[in-house]
Amino acid sequence: DAKTTQPPSMDCAEGRAANLPCNHSTISGNEYVYWYRQIHSQGPQYIIHGLKNNETNEMASLIITEDRKSSTLILPHATLRDTAVYYCIAPFGNEKLTFGTGTRLTIIP
Amino acid sequence: GAVVSQHPSWVICKSGTSVKIECRSLDFQATTMFWYRQFPKQSLMLMATSNEGSKATYEQGVEKDKFLINHASLTLSTLTVTSAHPEDSSFYICSARDPQQETQYFGPGTRLLVL
C-alpha cells in the first residue's frame, strides 16, 4: 500500500463542513484512494473512493489533487452521527486494505 | 452500499473450545473475503485473505492452524478459532470485495470473549 498520513484528530461544529485531509505522496498511478470510517464498536463503513477525478456520492465528496499526492474528504453538513475514526487507504493492487491510525473526527454540538 | 453480515455478533466461550464465525455477502458475489482482528484502542489488523475455492493466505504472525478459514462459496467465508484462549479475545471483522464496484464492504464484527 502507498503510505498515507492523516492528522490524528479533528473537531468540527455540527452543521458545518468537515474537511479531512490525507497525504499519499507515494501513491502509484493505478492505486485508488479509499475512505472508510469506523464508528465505535462497529465494522468499518465504506464512504467513497477515487482515482484521479473528484467524486461525490450521498455521503461525501472526495477531492484529489492533480498530482494525486493528497486528497480531502468532505462531509458537507456534519452531524453528531458523523463522529468516528476516518481512514484514508491507498491499497496496492486495490485489494488488501492496510488500516493506519486514521483521524478521529469529533462533531461538536 | 452492499451488505455484509456476520454471525454471531458476540460470543463468550470457555478456554480450549473452538468458535466459528460466519461472514456472508448478501447482495453480491465475493471472490475474495478478508478477516481482520481489532484489539481495544488499536486499528484493524489483517489476518488473512480468503479466495473462494482455494486456501487462505495468512499474514505474517497469524497461525493458520489456529485460525481456520473456509471460503466454500462466493457468498460465505468462515473463520474458526480453534482451542481459543483468553488472549484470542478480540473484535473479529470480515470484509468482502465486490469486484464490480472494486470496493470492500465490511461486516458488523463479532466480539469474542474467551474465559
XYZ file of N, CA and C in Angstrom:
672
model
N 0.842 -1.181 0.000
C 0.000 0.000 0.000
C 0.886 1.242 0.000
N 0.389 2.281 -0.639
C 1.056 3.564 -0.513
C 0.849 4.063 0.913
N 1.899 4.669 1.480
C 1.779 5.177 2.851
C 0.864 6.397 2.846
N -0.046 6.445 3.789
C -0.925 7.600 3.918
C -0.693 8.247 5.270
N -0.836 9.567 5.310
C -0.646 10.326 6.539
C -1.880 11.163 6.785
N -2.446 11.034 7.993
C -3.641 11.782 8.369
C -3.423 12.429 9.732
N -4.047 13.578 9.969
C -3.955 14.141 11.326
C -4.655 13.207 12.305
N -4.141 13.086 13.525
C -4.729 12.135 14.470
C -6.137 12.498 14.909
N -6.428 13.777 14.967
C -7.762 14.159 15.432
C -8.176 15.500 14.857
N -9.503 15.692 14.772
C -10.073 16.950 14.303
C -11.411 17.140 14.978
N -11.776 18.406 15.166
C -13.107 18.744 15.644
C -13.830 19.525 14.548
N -15.138 19.404 14.529
C -15.937 20.161 13.567
C -17.275 20.467 14.224
N -17.753 21.685 14.005
C -19.046 22.066 14.567
C -20.175 21.416 13.786
N -21.175 20.995 14.490
C -22.347 20.391 13.853
C -22.945 21.342 12.825
N -23.261 20.789 11.668
C -23.848 21.590 10.600
C -22.840 22.195 9.643
N -21.582 22.227 10.060
C -20.546 22.759 9.175
C -19.955 21.641 8.334
N -19.182 22.027 7.335
C -18.495 21.039 6.503
C -17.246 20.541 7.225
N -17.078 19.242 7.223
C -15.868 18.652 7.794
C -14.936 18.291 6.647
N -13.715 18.815 6.702
C -12.726 18.565 5.658
C -11.582 17.759 6.251
N -11.450 16.510 5.814
C -10.424 15.632 6.363
C -9.327 15.422 5.327
N -8.090 15.855 5.655
C -7.004 15.725 4.689
C -6.278 14.389 4.789
N -5.633 14.028 3.689
C -4.822 12.809 3.652
C -3.689 13.011 2.665
N -2.479 12.720 3.094
C -1.328 12.756 2.200
C -0.972 11.344 1.765
N -0.767 11.174 0.483
C -0.350 9.859 -0.060
C 0.627 10.108 -1.194
N 1.786 10.675 -0.841
C 2.744 11.143 -1.847
C 3.394 10.000 -2.631
N 3.344 8.762 -2.103
C 3.986 7.647 -2.812
C 2.992 6.823 -3.620
N 1.803 7.335 -3.777
C 0.778 6.572 -4.482
C 1.185 6.344 -5.935
N 0.881 5.162 -6.451
C 1.230 4.867 -7.835
C 0.040 5.192 -8.742
N 0.312 5.159 -10.039
C -0.675 5.658 -10.985
C -1.992 4.925 -11.020
N -2.002 3.643 -10.623
C -3.246 2.887 -10.719
C -3.842 2.557 -9.360
N -3.354 3.174 -8.314
C -3.890 2.926 -6.973
C -5.007 3.913 -6.660
N -6.133 3.359 -6.278
C -7.237 4.192 -5.859
C -6.990 4.709 -4.440
N -7.712 5.749 -4.072
C -7.764 6.225 -2.696
C -9.144 5.881 -2.151
N -9.162 5.136 -1.063
C -10.419 4.729 -0.426
C -10.553 5.433 0.926
N -11.780 5.754 1.262
C -12.081 6.297 2.580
C -13.115 5.421 3.260
N -12.805 5.074 4.498
C -13.731 4.328 5.349
C -13.839 5.070 6.678
N -14.870 4.771 7.414
C -14.958 5.283 8.767
C -15.422 4.169 9.701
N -15.024 4.279 10.953
C -15.419 3.294 11.936
C -16.011 4.018 13.135
N -17.277 3.782 13.308
C -17.963 4.291 14.490
C -17.745 3.269 15.599
N -17.653 3.758 16.800
C -17.270 2.922 17.931
C -17.981 1.576 17.962
N -17.148 0.502 18.067
C -17.658 -0.863 18.234
C -18.433 -1.390 17.026
N -18.186 -0.814 15.847
C -18.821 -1.315 14.643
C -17.765 -1.640 13.596
N -18.147 -2.376 12.568
C -17.247 -2.606 11.459
C -17.084 -1.348 10.633
N -15.972 -1.203 9.925
C -15.771 -0.018 9.090
C -16.863 0.126 8.034
N -17.184 1.362 7.751
C -18.198 1.674 6.745
C -17.520 2.326 5.550
N -17.784 1.804 4.370
C -17.250 2.404 3.144
C -17.888 3.773 2.931
N -17.046 4.742 2.549
C -17.578 6.085 2.266
C -17.497 6.378 0.781
N -16.287 6.349 0.239
C -16.098 6.781 -1.136
C -14.718 6.359 -1.602
N -14.500 6.284 -2.899
C -13.157 6.076 -3.411
C -13.004 6.776 -4.752
N -11.744 7.016 -5.133
C -11.495 7.698 -6.391
C -10.088 7.433 -6.887
N -9.867 7.722 -8.153
C -8.557 7.520 -8.769
C -7.912 8.857 -9.131
N -8.546 9.592 -9.997
C -7.981 10.871 -10.429
C -8.989 12.006 -10.269
N -10.203 11.729 -10.708
C -11.206 12.773 -10.701
C -11.851 12.912 -9.337
N -12.408 14.080 -9.080
C -13.170 14.275 -7.860
C -14.440 13.428 -7.919
N -14.846 12.938 -6.775
C -16.007 12.075 -6.700
C -16.979 12.594 -5.647
N -18.248 12.338 -5.878
C -19.281 12.721 -4.913
C -20.334 11.633 -4.862
N -20.764 11.317 -3.653
C -21.915 10.423 -3.501
C -22.812 10.989 -2.399
N -23.762 10.180 -1.959
C -24.729 10.691 -0.992
C -24.110 10.944 0.379
N -22.936 10.397 0.607
C -22.307 10.573 1.917
C -21.298 11.715 1.944
N -20.501 11.822 0.882
C -19.362 12.733 0.945
C -18.863 13.083 -0.444
N -17.894 13.996 -0.450
C -17.160 14.326 -1.672
C -15.690 14.034 -1.439
N -15.016 13.640 -2.496
C -13.592 13.352 -2.436
C -12.887 14.228 -3.454
N -11.968 15.046 -2.954
C -11.195 15.919 -3.819
C -9.767 15.395 -3.868
N -9.286 15.054 -5.054
C -7.937 14.531 -5.227
C -7.129 15.568 -6.000
N -5.951 15.900 -5.484
C -5.129 16.895 -6.167
C -4.665 16.354 -7.514
N -4.295 17.275 -8.378
C -3.932 16.878 -9.737
C -2.731 15.934 -9.755
N -1.784 16.150 -8.832
C -0.610 15.269 -8.779
C -0.890 13.994 -7.991
N -2.091 13.872 -7.458
C -2.576 12.697 -6.712
C -1.807 12.441 -5.424
N -1.066 13.410 -4.949
C -0.289 13.188 -3.743
C -1.075 13.464 -2.472
N -2.235 14.012 -2.603
C -3.064 14.244 -1.427
C -4.533 14.290 -1.832
N -5.377 14.121 -0.830
C -6.814 14.196 -1.089
C -7.507 14.740 0.148
N -8.746 15.165 -0.038
C -9.555 15.676 1.061
C -10.941 15.059 0.991
N -11.373 14.510 2.096
C -12.741 14.011 2.211
C -13.589 15.126 2.806
N -14.707 15.392 2.179
C -15.579 16.464 2.650
C -16.934 15.895 3.030
N -17.308 16.094 4.294
C -18.668 15.796 4.746
C -19.389 17.131 4.759
N -20.326 17.372 3.861
C -20.831 18.733 3.640
C -21.567 19.349 4.823
N -22.332 18.578 5.538
C -23.085 19.106 6.681
C -22.985 18.090 7.821
N -21.934 18.240 8.608
C -21.647 17.229 9.618
C -22.744 17.157 10.688
N -23.059 15.931 11.075
C -23.988 15.712 12.180
C -23.263 14.936 13.279
N -23.896 14.845 14.427
C -23.277 14.148 15.558
C -22.977 12.690 15.210
N -23.778 12.124 14.299
C -23.569 10.725 13.917
C -22.343 10.530 13.033
N -21.733 11.622 12.611
C -20.505 11.516 11.816
C -19.265 11.401 12.698
N -19.431 11.467 14.004
C -18.293 11.270 14.906
C -17.788 9.838 14.747
N -16.516 9.705 14.357
C -15.957 8.385 14.043
C -14.468 8.535 13.781
N -13.805 7.405 13.565
C -12.424 7.424 13.086
C -12.466 7.213 11.576
N -11.836 8.114 10.850
C -11.852 8.087 9.384
C -10.497 7.616 8.868
N -10.546 6.659 7.961
C -9.331 6.062 7.418
C -9.208 6.358 5.922
N -8.036 6.814 5.540
C -7.692 7.030 4.140
C -6.716 5.920 3.771
N -7.018 5.166 2.714
C -6.208 3.995 2.373
C -5.976 3.961 0.866
N -4.736 3.672 0.491
C -4.398 3.512 -0.925
C -3.816 2.116 -1.097
N -4.661 1.101 -1.277
C -4.179 -0.279 -1.276
C -3.444 -0.658 -2.543
N -2.355 -1.400 -2.369
C -1.625 -1.911 -3.516
C -2.505 -2.919 -4.239
N -2.623 -2.782 -5.524
C -3.468 -3.689 -6.283
C -4.931 -3.503 -5.991
N -5.244 -2.455 -5.257
C -6.633 -2.143 -4.923
C -7.344 -3.281 -4.212
N -6.589 -4.102 -3.477
C -7.226 -5.233 -2.789
C -7.039 -5.158 -1.280
N -5.859 -5.554 -0.795
C -5.655 -5.605 0.642
C -5.618 -4.209 1.239
N -6.449 -3.994 2.236
C -6.508 -2.705 2.904
C -5.655 -2.732 4.162
N -4.770 -1.769 4.291
C -3.962 -1.639 5.500
C -4.444 -0.411 6.253
N -4.967 -0.644 7.443
C -5.516 0.449 8.238
C -4.432 1.067 9.105
N -4.271 2.383 8.969
C -3.389 3.117 9.860
C -4.160 3.544 11.088
N -3.758 4.651 11.659
C -4.429 5.141 12.866
C -5.598 6.071 12.556
N -5.667 6.571 11.325
C -6.799 7.380 10.917
C -6.894 8.716 11.623
N -8.001 9.409 11.356
C -8.317 10.689 12.006
C -9.567 10.506 12.848
N -9.453 10.831 14.109
C -10.631 10.780 14.979
C -11.366 12.109 14.846
N -12.516 12.066 14.180
C -13.323 13.267 13.968
C -14.401 13.341 15.035
N -14.431 14.472 15.726
C -15.460 14.702 16.735
C -16.332 15.860 16.273
N -17.616 15.602 16.179
C -18.563 16.653 15.812
C -19.094 17.263 17.106
N -18.975 18.561 17.182
C -19.323 19.259 18.411
C -20.676 19.950 18.246
N -21.585 19.718 19.201
C -22.928 20.312 19.082
C -22.877 21.843 19.099
N -25.065 1.069 0.177
C -23.935 0.221 -0.172
C -24.261 -1.238 0.005
N -23.334 -2.074 -0.423
C -23.538 -3.507 -0.326
C -23.554 -3.947 1.135
N -24.164 -5.111 1.391
C -24.350 -5.577 2.755
C -23.553 -6.843 2.999
N -22.815 -6.824 4.098
C -22.083 -7.995 4.556
C -22.535 -8.286 5.986
N -22.890 -9.527 6.230
C -23.347 -9.888 7.574
C -22.343 -10.802 8.251
N -22.376 -10.806 9.553
C -21.544 -11.694 10.348
C -22.409 -12.329 11.421
N -22.079 -13.570 11.725
C -22.813 -14.265 12.784
C -21.859 -15.183 13.533
N -21.868 -15.175 14.843
C -22.712 -14.343 15.701
C -22.131 -12.937 15.868
N -22.873 -12.051 16.470
C -22.369 -10.708 16.717
C -21.492 -10.682 17.966
N -21.752 -11.601 18.872
C -20.864 -11.725 20.018
C -20.931 -13.167 20.527
N -19.850 -13.598 21.145
C -19.794 -14.959 21.674
C -18.863 -15.002 22.872
N -19.297 -15.733 23.884
C -18.484 -15.990 25.070
C -18.247 -17.490 25.132
N -17.009 -17.884 25.290
C -16.722 -19.313 25.324
C -15.666 -19.614 26.387
N -15.562 -20.880 26.711
C -14.558 -21.309 27.679
C -13.232 -21.557 26.982
N -12.174 -21.375 27.701
C -10.844 -21.609 27.160
C -10.716 -23.052 26.688
N -10.146 -23.237 25.500
C -9.967 -24.574 24.958
C -11.012 -24.996 23.958
N -12.100 -24.265 23.892
C -13.148 -24.605 22.926
C -12.886 -23.892 21.604
N -13.625 -24.317 20.571
C -13.482 -23.703 19.248
C -14.717 -22.874 18.932
N -14.514 -21.819 18.217
C -15.601 -20.904 17.876
C -15.589 -20.645 16.379
N -16.758 -20.754 15.756
C -16.858 -20.494 14.321
C -17.614 -19.196 14.085
N -17.065 -18.362 13.215
C -17.706 -17.093 12.841
C -17.994 -17.137 11.349
N -19.226 -16.774 10.981
C -19.618 -16.764 9.576
C -19.654 -15.345 9.023
N -19.273 -15.223 7.773
C -19.312 -13.949 7.067
C -20.003 -14.169 5.732
N -21.049 -13.394 5.482
C -21.802 -13.555 4.244
C -21.952 -12.235 3.502
N -21.748 -12.290 2.186
C -22.085 -11.141 1.350
C -23.508 -11.377 0.870
N -24.393 -10.433 1.156
C -25.821 -10.672 0.960
C -26.329 -10.290 -0.428
N -25.701 -9.337 -1.077
C -26.248 -8.897 -2.358
C -25.209 -8.810 -3.453
N -24.092 -9.515 -3.273
C -23.114 -9.602 -4.346
C -22.259 -10.839 -4.132
N -21.588 -11.251 -5.172
C -20.707 -12.411 -5.084
C -19.277 -11.936 -4.865
N -18.669 -12.465 -3.831
C -17.344 -12.016 -3.441
C -16.323 -13.115 -3.703
N -15.464 -12.900 -4.676
C -14.414 -13.894 -4.917
C -13.356 -13.829 -3.826
N -13.244 -12.681 -3.187
C -12.242 -12.514 -2.144
C -12.883 -11.948 -0.892
N -12.571 -12.589 0.232
C -13.005 -12.087 1.534
C -11.789 -11.953 2.430
N -11.885 -11.091 3.401
C -10.760 -10.805 4.277
C -11.211 -10.910 5.741
N -10.289 -11.332 6.581
C -10.565 -11.393 8.023
C -9.584 -10.491 8.755
N -10.151 -9.662 9.652
C -9.370 -8.722 10.437
C -9.615 -8.993 11.926
N -8.696 -8.471 12.718
C -8.846 -8.537 14.162
C -8.536 -7.149 14.705
N -9.264 -6.755 15.720
C -9.043 -5.432 16.305
C -9.064 -5.538 17.818
N -7.950 -5.170 18.442
C -7.874 -5.123 19.894
C -8.269 -3.722 20.350
N -8.665 -3.609 21.616
C -9.133 -2.309 22.126
C -8.140 -1.185 21.869
N -8.658 -0.078 21.380
C -7.894 1.150 21.130
C -6.809 0.965 20.073
N -6.929 -0.070 19.263
C -5.982 -0.274 18.170
C -6.722 -0.289 16.843
N -5.956 -0.219 15.770
C -6.566 -0.252 14.453
C -6.800 -1.698 14.004
N -7.482 -1.858 12.896
C -7.729 -3.195 12.367
C -6.429 -3.795 11.836
N -6.248 -5.073 12.114
C -5.091 -5.791 11.603
C -5.582 -6.924 10.711
N -5.096 -6.955 9.475
C -5.478 -8.019 8.557
C -4.887 -9.340 9.025
N -5.738 -10.361 9.096
C -5.275 -11.681 9.485
C -5.017 -12.557 8.260
N -5.984 -12.549 7.335
C -5.875 -13.459 6.199
C -6.769 -13.016 5.064
N -6.387 -13.467 3.879
C -7.168 -13.238 2.666
C -7.713 -14.573 2.220
N -9.004 -14.599 1.949
C -9.688 -15.840 1.618
C -10.247 -15.770 0.205
N -9.811 -16.694 -0.636
C -10.324 -16.758 -2.000
C -11.202 -17.988 -2.163
N -12.322 -17.816 -2.808
C -13.279 -18.903 -2.981
C -12.639 -20.090 -3.681
N -12.740 -21.237 -3.047
C -12.258 -22.476 -3.632
C -10.774 -22.729 -3.490
N -10.072 -21.866 -2.783
C -8.642 -22.094 -2.594
C -8.244 -21.812 -1.152
N -7.020 -22.155 -0.826
C -6.553 -21.961 0.546
C -6.377 -20.478 0.849
N -6.602 -20.149 2.101
C -6.437 -18.760 2.518
C -4.963 -18.392 2.601
N -4.685 -17.129 2.428
C -3.333 -16.590 2.578
C -3.277 -15.826 3.883
N -2.386 -16.253 4.774
C -2.310 -15.659 6.099
C -1.207 -14.605 6.168
N -1.472 -13.575 6.946
C -0.462 -12.559 7.178
C 0.602 -13.100 8.134
N 1.745 -12.483 8.085
C 2.860 -12.908 8.929
C 2.461 -12.838 10.395
N 2.768 -13.907 11.114
C 2.472 -13.936 12.537
C 1.116 -14.506 12.886
N 0.287 -14.802 11.900
C -1.028 -15.377 12.151
C -0.945 -16.889 11.937
N -1.312 -17.641 12.963
C -1.194 -19.095 12.892
C -2.345 -19.698 12.092
N -2.016 -20.320 10.990
C -3.053 -20.873 10.120
C -3.766 -22.065 10.745
N -3.058 -22.791 11.627
C -3.694 -23.951 12.257
C -4.613 -23.545 13.401
N -4.458 -22.322 13.870
C -5.306 -21.844 14.942
C -6.527 -21.115 14.395
N -6.324 -20.407 13.326
C -7.412 -19.646 12.715
C -7.719 -20.281 11.352
N -8.679 -21.196 11.370
C -9.030 -21.931 10.162
C -10.041 -21.140 9.348
N -9.737 -20.959 8.073
C -10.619 -20.196 7.200
C -11.096 -21.076 6.064
N -12.397 -21.028 5.835
C -13.007 -21.780 4.750
C -13.860 -20.831 3.922
N -13.645 -20.834 2.626
C -14.402 -19.959 1.728
C -15.063 -20.854 0.686
N -16.145 -21.499 1.115
C -16.747 -22.567 0.324
C -17.605 -22.077 -0.830
N -18.082 -20.853 -0.746
C -18.918 -20.339 -1.825
C -18.608 -18.866 -2.039
N -19.205 -18.296 -3.067
C -18.935 -16.904 -3.398
C -19.604 -15.928 -2.435
N -20.392 -16.444 -1.499
C -21.064 -15.548 -0.565
C -20.799 -15.904 0.892
N -19.964 -16.893 1.160
C -19.769 -17.331 2.541
C -18.311 -17.677 2.824
N -17.794 -17.084 3.886
C -16.488 -17.462 4.411
C -16.645 -17.668 5.910
N -15.927 -18.636 6.443
C -15.990 -18.870 7.879
C -14.598 -18.828 8.481
N -14.536 -18.328 9.701
C -13.306 -18.292 10.487
C -13.557 -19.104 11.742
N -12.727 -20.117 11.966
C -12.840 -20.905 13.180
C -11.611 -20.666 14.040
N -11.855 -20.189 15.243
C -10.784 -20.005 16.208
C -10.707 -21.306 17.004
N -9.656 -22.070 16.793
C -9.542 -23.364 17.444
C -8.824 -23.234 18.783
N -9.260 -24.048 19.733
C -8.659 -24.055 21.073
C -8.421 -22.622 21.555
N -9.517 -21.914 21.653
C -9.427 -20.485 21.990
C -8.879 -20.282 23.403
N -8.099 -19.232 23.557
C -7.541 -18.854 24.845
C -7.896 -17.395 25.111
N -7.792 -16.965 26.352
C -8.174 -15.575 26.671
C -7.491 -14.532 25.797
N -6.273 -14.781 25.373
C -5.569 -13.799 24.529
C -6.157 -13.692 23.132
N -7.048 -14.640 22.777
C -7.743 -14.564 21.488
C -8.982 -13.678 21.563
N -9.313 -13.230 22.756
C -10.456 -12.326 22.916
C -10.192 -11.062 22.110
N -11.112 -10.737 21.240
C -10.894 -9.597 20.348
C -12.173 -9.332 19.562
N -12.098 -8.329 18.711
C -13.190 -7.983 17.799
C -12.771 -8.471 16.419
N -13.499 -9.443 15.886
C -13.163 -10.040 14.597
C -14.105 -9.482 13.537
N -13.520 -8.982 12.459
C -14.305 -8.323 11.417
C -13.951 -8.925 10.056
N -14.964 -9.206 9.273
C -14.694 -9.701 7.924
C -15.051 -8.613 6.909
N -14.498 -8.752 5.740
C -14.900 -7.888 4.636
C -14.995 -8.740 3.377
N -15.779 -8.267 2.440
C -15.950 -8.953 1.173
C -15.744 -7.946 0.052
N -15.003 -8.369 -0.948
C -14.718 -7.456 -2.047
C -15.720 -7.668 -3.176
N -16.393 -6.599 -3.546
C -17.288 -6.631 -4.690
C -16.465 -6.284 -5.921
N -16.201 -7.252 -6.784
C -15.321 -6.981 -7.930
C -15.901 -5.962 -8.906
N -17.222 -5.882 -8.969
C -17.816 -4.915 -9.892
C -17.653 -3.490 -9.385
N -17.724 -3.303 -8.092
C -17.571 -1.978 -7.503
C -16.126 -1.674 -7.134
N -15.255 -2.692 -7.235
C -13.848 -2.567 -6.825
C -13.748 -2.000 -5.406
N -14.613 -2.507 -4.547
C -14.693 -1.979 -3.185
C -14.899 -3.114 -2.200
N -14.301 -2.972 -1.019
C -14.541 -3.919 0.070
C -15.618 -3.369 0.981
N -16.505 -4.250 1.372
C -17.547 -3.893 2.338
C -17.362 -4.754 3.575
N -17.541 -4.129 4.721
C -17.243 -4.800 5.975
C -18.502 -5.287 6.682
N -18.318 -6.385 7.417
C -19.377 -6.847 8.277
C -19.398 -6.044 9.568
N -20.405 -6.287 10.402
C -20.543 -5.524 11.641
C -19.592 -5.969 12.742
N -18.912 -7.106 12.536
C -17.955 -7.561 13.532
C -18.532 -8.571 14.499
N -17.649 -9.377 15.059
C -18.005 -10.363 16.086
C -17.083 -10.164 17.278
N -17.701 -9.935 18.412
C -16.897 -9.732 19.618
C -16.755 -11.072 20.318
N -15.519 -11.535 20.479
C -15.231 -12.821 21.112
C -14.595 -12.596 22.472
N -15.165 -13.256 23.472
C -14.604 -13.216 24.822
C -14.342 -14.647 25.251
N -13.092 -14.948 25.525
C -12.718 -16.290 25.963
C -12.396 -16.245 27.453
N -13.127 -17.052 28.197
C -12.953 -17.030 29.656
C -11.944 -18.070 30.121
